[in-house]
mmCIF file of C-alpha atoms in Angstrom:
data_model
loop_
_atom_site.group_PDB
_atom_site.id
_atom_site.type_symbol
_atom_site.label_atom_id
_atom_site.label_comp_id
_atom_site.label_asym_id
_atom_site.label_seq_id
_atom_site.Cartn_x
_atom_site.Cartn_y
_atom_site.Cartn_z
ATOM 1 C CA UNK A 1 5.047 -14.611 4.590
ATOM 2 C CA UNK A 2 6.682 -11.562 6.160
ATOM 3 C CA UNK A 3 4.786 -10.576 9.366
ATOM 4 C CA UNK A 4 5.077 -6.786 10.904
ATOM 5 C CA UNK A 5 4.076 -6.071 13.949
ATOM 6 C CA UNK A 6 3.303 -2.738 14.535
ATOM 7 C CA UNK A 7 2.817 -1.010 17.581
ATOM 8 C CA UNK A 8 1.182 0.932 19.315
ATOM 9 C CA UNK A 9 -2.438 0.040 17.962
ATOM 10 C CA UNK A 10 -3.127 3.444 18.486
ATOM 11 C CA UNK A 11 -2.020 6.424 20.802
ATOM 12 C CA UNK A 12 -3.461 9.849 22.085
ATOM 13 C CA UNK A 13 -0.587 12.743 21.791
ATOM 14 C CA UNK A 14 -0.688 16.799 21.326
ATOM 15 C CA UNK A 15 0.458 19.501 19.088
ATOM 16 C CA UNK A 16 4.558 19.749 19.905
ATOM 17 C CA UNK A 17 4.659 16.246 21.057
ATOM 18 C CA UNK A 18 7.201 13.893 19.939
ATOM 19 C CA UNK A 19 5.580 10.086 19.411
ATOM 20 C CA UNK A 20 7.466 7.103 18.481
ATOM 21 C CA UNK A 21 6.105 4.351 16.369
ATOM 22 C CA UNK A 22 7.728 0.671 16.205
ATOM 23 C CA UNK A 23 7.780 -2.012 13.519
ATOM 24 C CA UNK A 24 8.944 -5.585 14.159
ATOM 25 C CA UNK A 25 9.360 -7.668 11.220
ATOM 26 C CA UNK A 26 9.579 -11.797 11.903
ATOM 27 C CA UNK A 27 12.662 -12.042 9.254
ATOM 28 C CA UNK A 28 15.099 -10.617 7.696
ATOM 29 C CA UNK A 29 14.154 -7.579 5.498
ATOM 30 C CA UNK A 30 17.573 -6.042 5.159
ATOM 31 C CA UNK A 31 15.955 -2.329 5.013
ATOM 32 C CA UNK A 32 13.504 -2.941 2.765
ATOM 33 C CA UNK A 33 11.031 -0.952 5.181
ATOM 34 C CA UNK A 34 8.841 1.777 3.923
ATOM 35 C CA UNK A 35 6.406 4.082 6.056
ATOM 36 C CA UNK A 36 2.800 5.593 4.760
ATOM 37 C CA UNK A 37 0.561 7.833 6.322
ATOM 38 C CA UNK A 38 -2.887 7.547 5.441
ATOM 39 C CA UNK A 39 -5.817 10.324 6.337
ATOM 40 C CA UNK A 40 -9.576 9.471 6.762
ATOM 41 C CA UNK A 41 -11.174 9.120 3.043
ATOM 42 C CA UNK A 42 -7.653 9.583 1.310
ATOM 43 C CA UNK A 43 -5.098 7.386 -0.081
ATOM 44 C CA UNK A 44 -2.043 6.635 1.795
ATOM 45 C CA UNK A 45 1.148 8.688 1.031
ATOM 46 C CA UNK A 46 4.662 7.305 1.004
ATOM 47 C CA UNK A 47 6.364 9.162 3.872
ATOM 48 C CA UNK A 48 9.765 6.957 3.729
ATOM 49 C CA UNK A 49 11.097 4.665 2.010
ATOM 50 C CA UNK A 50 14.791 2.516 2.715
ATOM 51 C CA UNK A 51 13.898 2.300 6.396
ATOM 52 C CA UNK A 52 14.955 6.081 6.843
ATOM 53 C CA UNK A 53 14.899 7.919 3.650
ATOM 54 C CA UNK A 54 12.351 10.770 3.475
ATOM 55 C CA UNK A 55 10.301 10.922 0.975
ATOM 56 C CA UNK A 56 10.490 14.146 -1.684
ATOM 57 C CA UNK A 57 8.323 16.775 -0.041
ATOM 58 C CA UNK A 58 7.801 15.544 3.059
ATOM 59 C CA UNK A 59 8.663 17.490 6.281
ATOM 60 C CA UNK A 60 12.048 16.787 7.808
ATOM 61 C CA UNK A 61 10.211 16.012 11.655
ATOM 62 C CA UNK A 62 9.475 12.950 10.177
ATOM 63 C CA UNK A 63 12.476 10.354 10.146
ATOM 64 C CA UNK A 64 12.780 6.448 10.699
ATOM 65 C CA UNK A 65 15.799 4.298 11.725
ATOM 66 C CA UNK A 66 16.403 0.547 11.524
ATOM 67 C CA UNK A 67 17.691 -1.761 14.427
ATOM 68 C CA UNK A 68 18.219 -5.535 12.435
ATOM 69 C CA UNK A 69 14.516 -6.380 12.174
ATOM 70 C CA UNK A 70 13.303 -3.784 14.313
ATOM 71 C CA UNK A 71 11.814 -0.823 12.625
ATOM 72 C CA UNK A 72 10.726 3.070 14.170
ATOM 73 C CA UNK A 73 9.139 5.694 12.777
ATOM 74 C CA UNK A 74 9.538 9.454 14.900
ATOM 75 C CA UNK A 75 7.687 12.674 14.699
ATOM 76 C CA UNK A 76 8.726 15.404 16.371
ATOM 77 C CA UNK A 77 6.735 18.460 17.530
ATOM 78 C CA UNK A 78 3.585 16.628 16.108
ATOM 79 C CA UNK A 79 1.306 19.226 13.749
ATOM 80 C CA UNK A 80 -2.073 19.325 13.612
ATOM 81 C CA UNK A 81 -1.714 17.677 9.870
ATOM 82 C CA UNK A 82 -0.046 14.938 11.000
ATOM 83 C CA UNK A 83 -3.066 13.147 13.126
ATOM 84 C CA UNK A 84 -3.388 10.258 10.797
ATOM 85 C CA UNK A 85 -2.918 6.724 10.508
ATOM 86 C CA UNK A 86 0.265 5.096 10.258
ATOM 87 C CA UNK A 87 1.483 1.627 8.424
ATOM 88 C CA UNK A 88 4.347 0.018 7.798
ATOM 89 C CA UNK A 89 5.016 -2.032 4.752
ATOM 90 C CA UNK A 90 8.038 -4.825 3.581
ATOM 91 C CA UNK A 91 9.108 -4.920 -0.116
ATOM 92 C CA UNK A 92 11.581 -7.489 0.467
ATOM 93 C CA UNK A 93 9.765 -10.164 -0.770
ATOM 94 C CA UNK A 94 6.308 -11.133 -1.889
ATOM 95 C CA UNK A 95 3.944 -11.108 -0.815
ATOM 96 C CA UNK A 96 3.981 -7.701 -0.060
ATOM 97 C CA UNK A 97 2.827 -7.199 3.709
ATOM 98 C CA UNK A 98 1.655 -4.486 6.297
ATOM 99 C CA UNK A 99 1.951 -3.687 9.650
ATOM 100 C CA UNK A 100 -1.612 -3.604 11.361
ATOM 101 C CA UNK A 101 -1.050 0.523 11.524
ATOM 102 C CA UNK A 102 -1.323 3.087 13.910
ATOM 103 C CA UNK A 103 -3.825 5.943 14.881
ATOM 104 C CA UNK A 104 -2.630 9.201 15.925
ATOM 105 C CA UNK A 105 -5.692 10.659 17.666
ATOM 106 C CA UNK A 106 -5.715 14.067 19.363
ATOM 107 C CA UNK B 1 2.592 14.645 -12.385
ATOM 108 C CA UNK B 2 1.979 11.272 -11.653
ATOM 109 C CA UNK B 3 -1.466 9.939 -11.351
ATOM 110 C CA UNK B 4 -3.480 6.641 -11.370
ATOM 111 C CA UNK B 5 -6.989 6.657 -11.530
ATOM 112 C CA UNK B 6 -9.406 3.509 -10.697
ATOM 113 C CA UNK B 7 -12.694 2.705 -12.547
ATOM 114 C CA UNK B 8 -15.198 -0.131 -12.768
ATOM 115 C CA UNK B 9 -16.285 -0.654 -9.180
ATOM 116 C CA UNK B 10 -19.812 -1.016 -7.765
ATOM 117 C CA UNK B 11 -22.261 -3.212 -6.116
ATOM 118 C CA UNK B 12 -21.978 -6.713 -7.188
ATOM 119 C CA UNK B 13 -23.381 -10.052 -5.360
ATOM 120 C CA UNK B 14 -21.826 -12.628 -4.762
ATOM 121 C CA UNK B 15 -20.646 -15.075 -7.394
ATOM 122 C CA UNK B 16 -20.452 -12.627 -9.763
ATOM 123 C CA UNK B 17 -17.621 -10.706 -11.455
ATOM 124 C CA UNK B 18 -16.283 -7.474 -12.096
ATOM 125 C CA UNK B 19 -13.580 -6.123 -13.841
ATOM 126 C CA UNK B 20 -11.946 -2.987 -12.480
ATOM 127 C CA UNK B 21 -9.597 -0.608 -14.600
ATOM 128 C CA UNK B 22 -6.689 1.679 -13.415
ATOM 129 C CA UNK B 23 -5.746 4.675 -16.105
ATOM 130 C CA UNK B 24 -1.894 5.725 -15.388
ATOM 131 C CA UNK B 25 -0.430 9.366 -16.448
ATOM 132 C CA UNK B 26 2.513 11.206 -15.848
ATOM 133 C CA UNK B 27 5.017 8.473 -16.170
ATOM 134 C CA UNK B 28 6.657 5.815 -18.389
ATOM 135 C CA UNK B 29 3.862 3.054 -17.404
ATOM 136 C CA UNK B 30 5.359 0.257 -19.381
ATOM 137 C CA UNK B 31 9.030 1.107 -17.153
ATOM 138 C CA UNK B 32 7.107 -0.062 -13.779
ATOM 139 C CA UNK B 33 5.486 -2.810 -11.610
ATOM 140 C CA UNK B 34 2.324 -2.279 -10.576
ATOM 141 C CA UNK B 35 0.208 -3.281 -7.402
ATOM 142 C CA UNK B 36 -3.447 -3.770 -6.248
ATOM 143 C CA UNK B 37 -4.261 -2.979 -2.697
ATOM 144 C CA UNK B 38 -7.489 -3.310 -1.273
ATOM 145 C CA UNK B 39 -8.435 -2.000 2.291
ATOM 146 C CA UNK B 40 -11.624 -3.286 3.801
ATOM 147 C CA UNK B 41 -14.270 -0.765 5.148
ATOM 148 C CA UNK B 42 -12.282 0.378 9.238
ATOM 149 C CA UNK B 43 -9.990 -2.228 8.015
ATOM 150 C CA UNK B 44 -5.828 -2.043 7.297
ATOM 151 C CA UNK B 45 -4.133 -1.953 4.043
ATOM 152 C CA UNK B 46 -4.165 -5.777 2.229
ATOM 153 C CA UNK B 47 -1.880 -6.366 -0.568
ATOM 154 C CA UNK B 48 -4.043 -8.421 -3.716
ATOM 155 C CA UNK B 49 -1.555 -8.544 -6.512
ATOM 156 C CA UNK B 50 1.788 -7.503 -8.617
ATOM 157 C CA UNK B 51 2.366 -7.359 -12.457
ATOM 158 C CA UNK B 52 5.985 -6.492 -13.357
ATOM 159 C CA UNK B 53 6.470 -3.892 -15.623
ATOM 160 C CA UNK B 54 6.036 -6.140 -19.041
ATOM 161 C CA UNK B 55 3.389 -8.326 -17.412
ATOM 162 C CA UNK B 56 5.738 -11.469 -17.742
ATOM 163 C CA UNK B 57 5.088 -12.224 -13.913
ATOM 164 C CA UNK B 58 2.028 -11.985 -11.830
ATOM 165 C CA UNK B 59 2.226 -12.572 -8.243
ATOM 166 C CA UNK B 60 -1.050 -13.047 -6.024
ATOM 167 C CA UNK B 61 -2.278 -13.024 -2.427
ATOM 168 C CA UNK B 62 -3.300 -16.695 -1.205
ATOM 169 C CA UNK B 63 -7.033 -15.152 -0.282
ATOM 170 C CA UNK B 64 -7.568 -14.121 -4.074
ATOM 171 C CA UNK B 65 -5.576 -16.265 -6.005
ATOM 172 C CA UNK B 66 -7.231 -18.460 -8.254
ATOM 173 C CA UNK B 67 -10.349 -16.203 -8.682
ATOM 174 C CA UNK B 68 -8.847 -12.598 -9.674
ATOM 175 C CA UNK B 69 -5.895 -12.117 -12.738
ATOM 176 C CA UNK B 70 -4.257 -8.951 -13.047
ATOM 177 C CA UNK B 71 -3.052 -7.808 -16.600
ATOM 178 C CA UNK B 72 -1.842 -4.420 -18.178
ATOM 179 C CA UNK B 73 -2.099 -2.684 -21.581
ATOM 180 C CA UNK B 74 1.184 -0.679 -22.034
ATOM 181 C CA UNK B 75 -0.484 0.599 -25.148
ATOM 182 C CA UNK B 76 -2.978 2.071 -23.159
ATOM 183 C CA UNK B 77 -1.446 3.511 -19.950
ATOM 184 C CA UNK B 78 -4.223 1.054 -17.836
ATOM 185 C CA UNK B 79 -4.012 -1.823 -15.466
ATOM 186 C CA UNK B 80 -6.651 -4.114 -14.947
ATOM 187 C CA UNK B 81 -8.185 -6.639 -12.626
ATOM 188 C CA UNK B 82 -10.326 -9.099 -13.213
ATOM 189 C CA UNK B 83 -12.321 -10.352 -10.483
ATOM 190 C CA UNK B 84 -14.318 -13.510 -10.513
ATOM 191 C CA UNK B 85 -16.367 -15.951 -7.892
ATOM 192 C CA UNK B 86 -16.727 -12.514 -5.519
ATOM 193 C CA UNK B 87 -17.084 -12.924 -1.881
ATOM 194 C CA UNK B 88 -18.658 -10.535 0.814
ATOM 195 C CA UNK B 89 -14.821 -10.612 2.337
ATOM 196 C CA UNK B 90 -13.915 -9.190 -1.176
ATOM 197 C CA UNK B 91 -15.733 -5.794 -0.271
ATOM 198 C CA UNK B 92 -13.461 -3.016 -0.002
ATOM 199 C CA UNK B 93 -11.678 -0.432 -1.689
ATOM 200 C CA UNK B 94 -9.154 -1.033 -4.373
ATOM 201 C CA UNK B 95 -6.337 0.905 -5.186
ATOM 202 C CA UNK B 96 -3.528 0.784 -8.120
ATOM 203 C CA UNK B 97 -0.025 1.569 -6.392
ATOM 204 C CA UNK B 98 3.348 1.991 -8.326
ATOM 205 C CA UNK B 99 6.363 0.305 -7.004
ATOM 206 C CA UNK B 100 9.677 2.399 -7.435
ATOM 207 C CA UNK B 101 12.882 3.490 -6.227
ATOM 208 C CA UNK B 102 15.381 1.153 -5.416
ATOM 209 C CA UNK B 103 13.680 -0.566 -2.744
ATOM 210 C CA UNK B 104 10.752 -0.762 -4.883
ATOM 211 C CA UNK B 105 8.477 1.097 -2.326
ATOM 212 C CA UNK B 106 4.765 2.000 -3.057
ATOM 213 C CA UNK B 107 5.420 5.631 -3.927
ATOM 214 C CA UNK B 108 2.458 7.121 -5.863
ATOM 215 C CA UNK B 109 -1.404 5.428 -4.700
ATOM 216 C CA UNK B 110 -4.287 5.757 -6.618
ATOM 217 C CA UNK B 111 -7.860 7.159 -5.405
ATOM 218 C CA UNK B 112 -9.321 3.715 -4.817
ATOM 219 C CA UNK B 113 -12.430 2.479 -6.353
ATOM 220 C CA UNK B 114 -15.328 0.932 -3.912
ATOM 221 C CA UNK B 115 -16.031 -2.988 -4.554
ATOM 222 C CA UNK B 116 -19.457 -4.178 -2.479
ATOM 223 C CA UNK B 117 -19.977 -7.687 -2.688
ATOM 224 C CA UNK B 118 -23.842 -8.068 -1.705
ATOM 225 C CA UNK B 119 -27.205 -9.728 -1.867
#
């Protein structure tokens, strides 16, 4: 099975920050890397897809870029909408696997 | 617009079984895999199962496989799974997801429906 590592676990930013998350996978995944961001009592929402393609309808601060089997997810100038969780997920192979995600917290 | 909407959980003990339905809309269902993804209560996102998109191959996670089959109607729009010998580790929410795009991404999630395994 594919492992990701995600990190941080979680992290404590501000409105207009910028805030960096990583994904390591333990293979090869070509860049077969998608992001989702997932709010308290709500289904997660596919935020990119392709390691760094955005997602119809979702803001341009939010991008991603792939380094071999190392994965990261930016925001920048954080909104107040976007304090959520964060995962990252392989569909390389099955089965399908997730990073442990990442809190945003205020 | 796309939607997927879970039925059928509830409070179930252990042993037992439960079947849990997922109604799709606002797409060609029978053109697309589908996925089950549970996520236990403060926990991540776990990946259960996958049914291609003419339910000729079923893939499972090693912690369910053996006890819960997942089928679809294309008639019907509706995935299911079936859920048998239920565990307390079973309890969580369970989602349908559609795989799509060309690196076959989970793009639209359903609601979830609540599964509580318990005494």
């Amino acid at each position: 099975d594919i492992r990701l590592t995600q990190s941080p676990s979680s992290l404590s930013a501000s409105v207009g920050d910028r805030v960096t998350i990583t994904c390591r996978a333990s293979q090869y995944i070509n860049n077969y890397l998608n992001w989702h961001q997932q709010k308290p009592g709500k289904a997660p929402k596919l935020l990119l897809y392709a390691a760094s393609s955005l997602q119809s309808g979702v803001p341009s601060r939010f991008s991603g870029i792939r380094s071999g089997t190392n994965f990261t997810l930016s925001i920048t100038s954080l909104q107040p909408e976007d304090f959520a969780t964060y995962y990252c997920q392989q569909s390389y192979s099955t089965p399908r696997t997730f990073g442990q995600g990442t809190k945003v917290e205020i | 617009q796309v939607q997927l909407v879970e039925s059928g959980g509830g409070v179930v003990q252990p042993g037992r079984s439960l079947r849990l339905s997922c109604a799709a809309s606002g797409f060609p269902f029978s053109d697309y895999a589908i996925h089950w993804v549970r996520q236990a209560p403060g926990r991540g996102l776990e990946w259960v199962a996958l049914i291609s998109y003419d339910g000729s191959e079923k893939y499972y996670a090693d912690s369910v496989k053996g006890r819960f089959t997942i089928s679809r109607d294309n008639s019907k729009n509706t995935l299911y799974l079936q859920m048998n010998s239920l565990r307390a580790d079973d309890t969580a929410v369970y989602s349908c997801v559609r795989e799509g795009g060309v690196v076959a991404a989970f793009d639209y999630w359903g609601q979830g429906t609540l599964v509580t395994v318990s005494s």
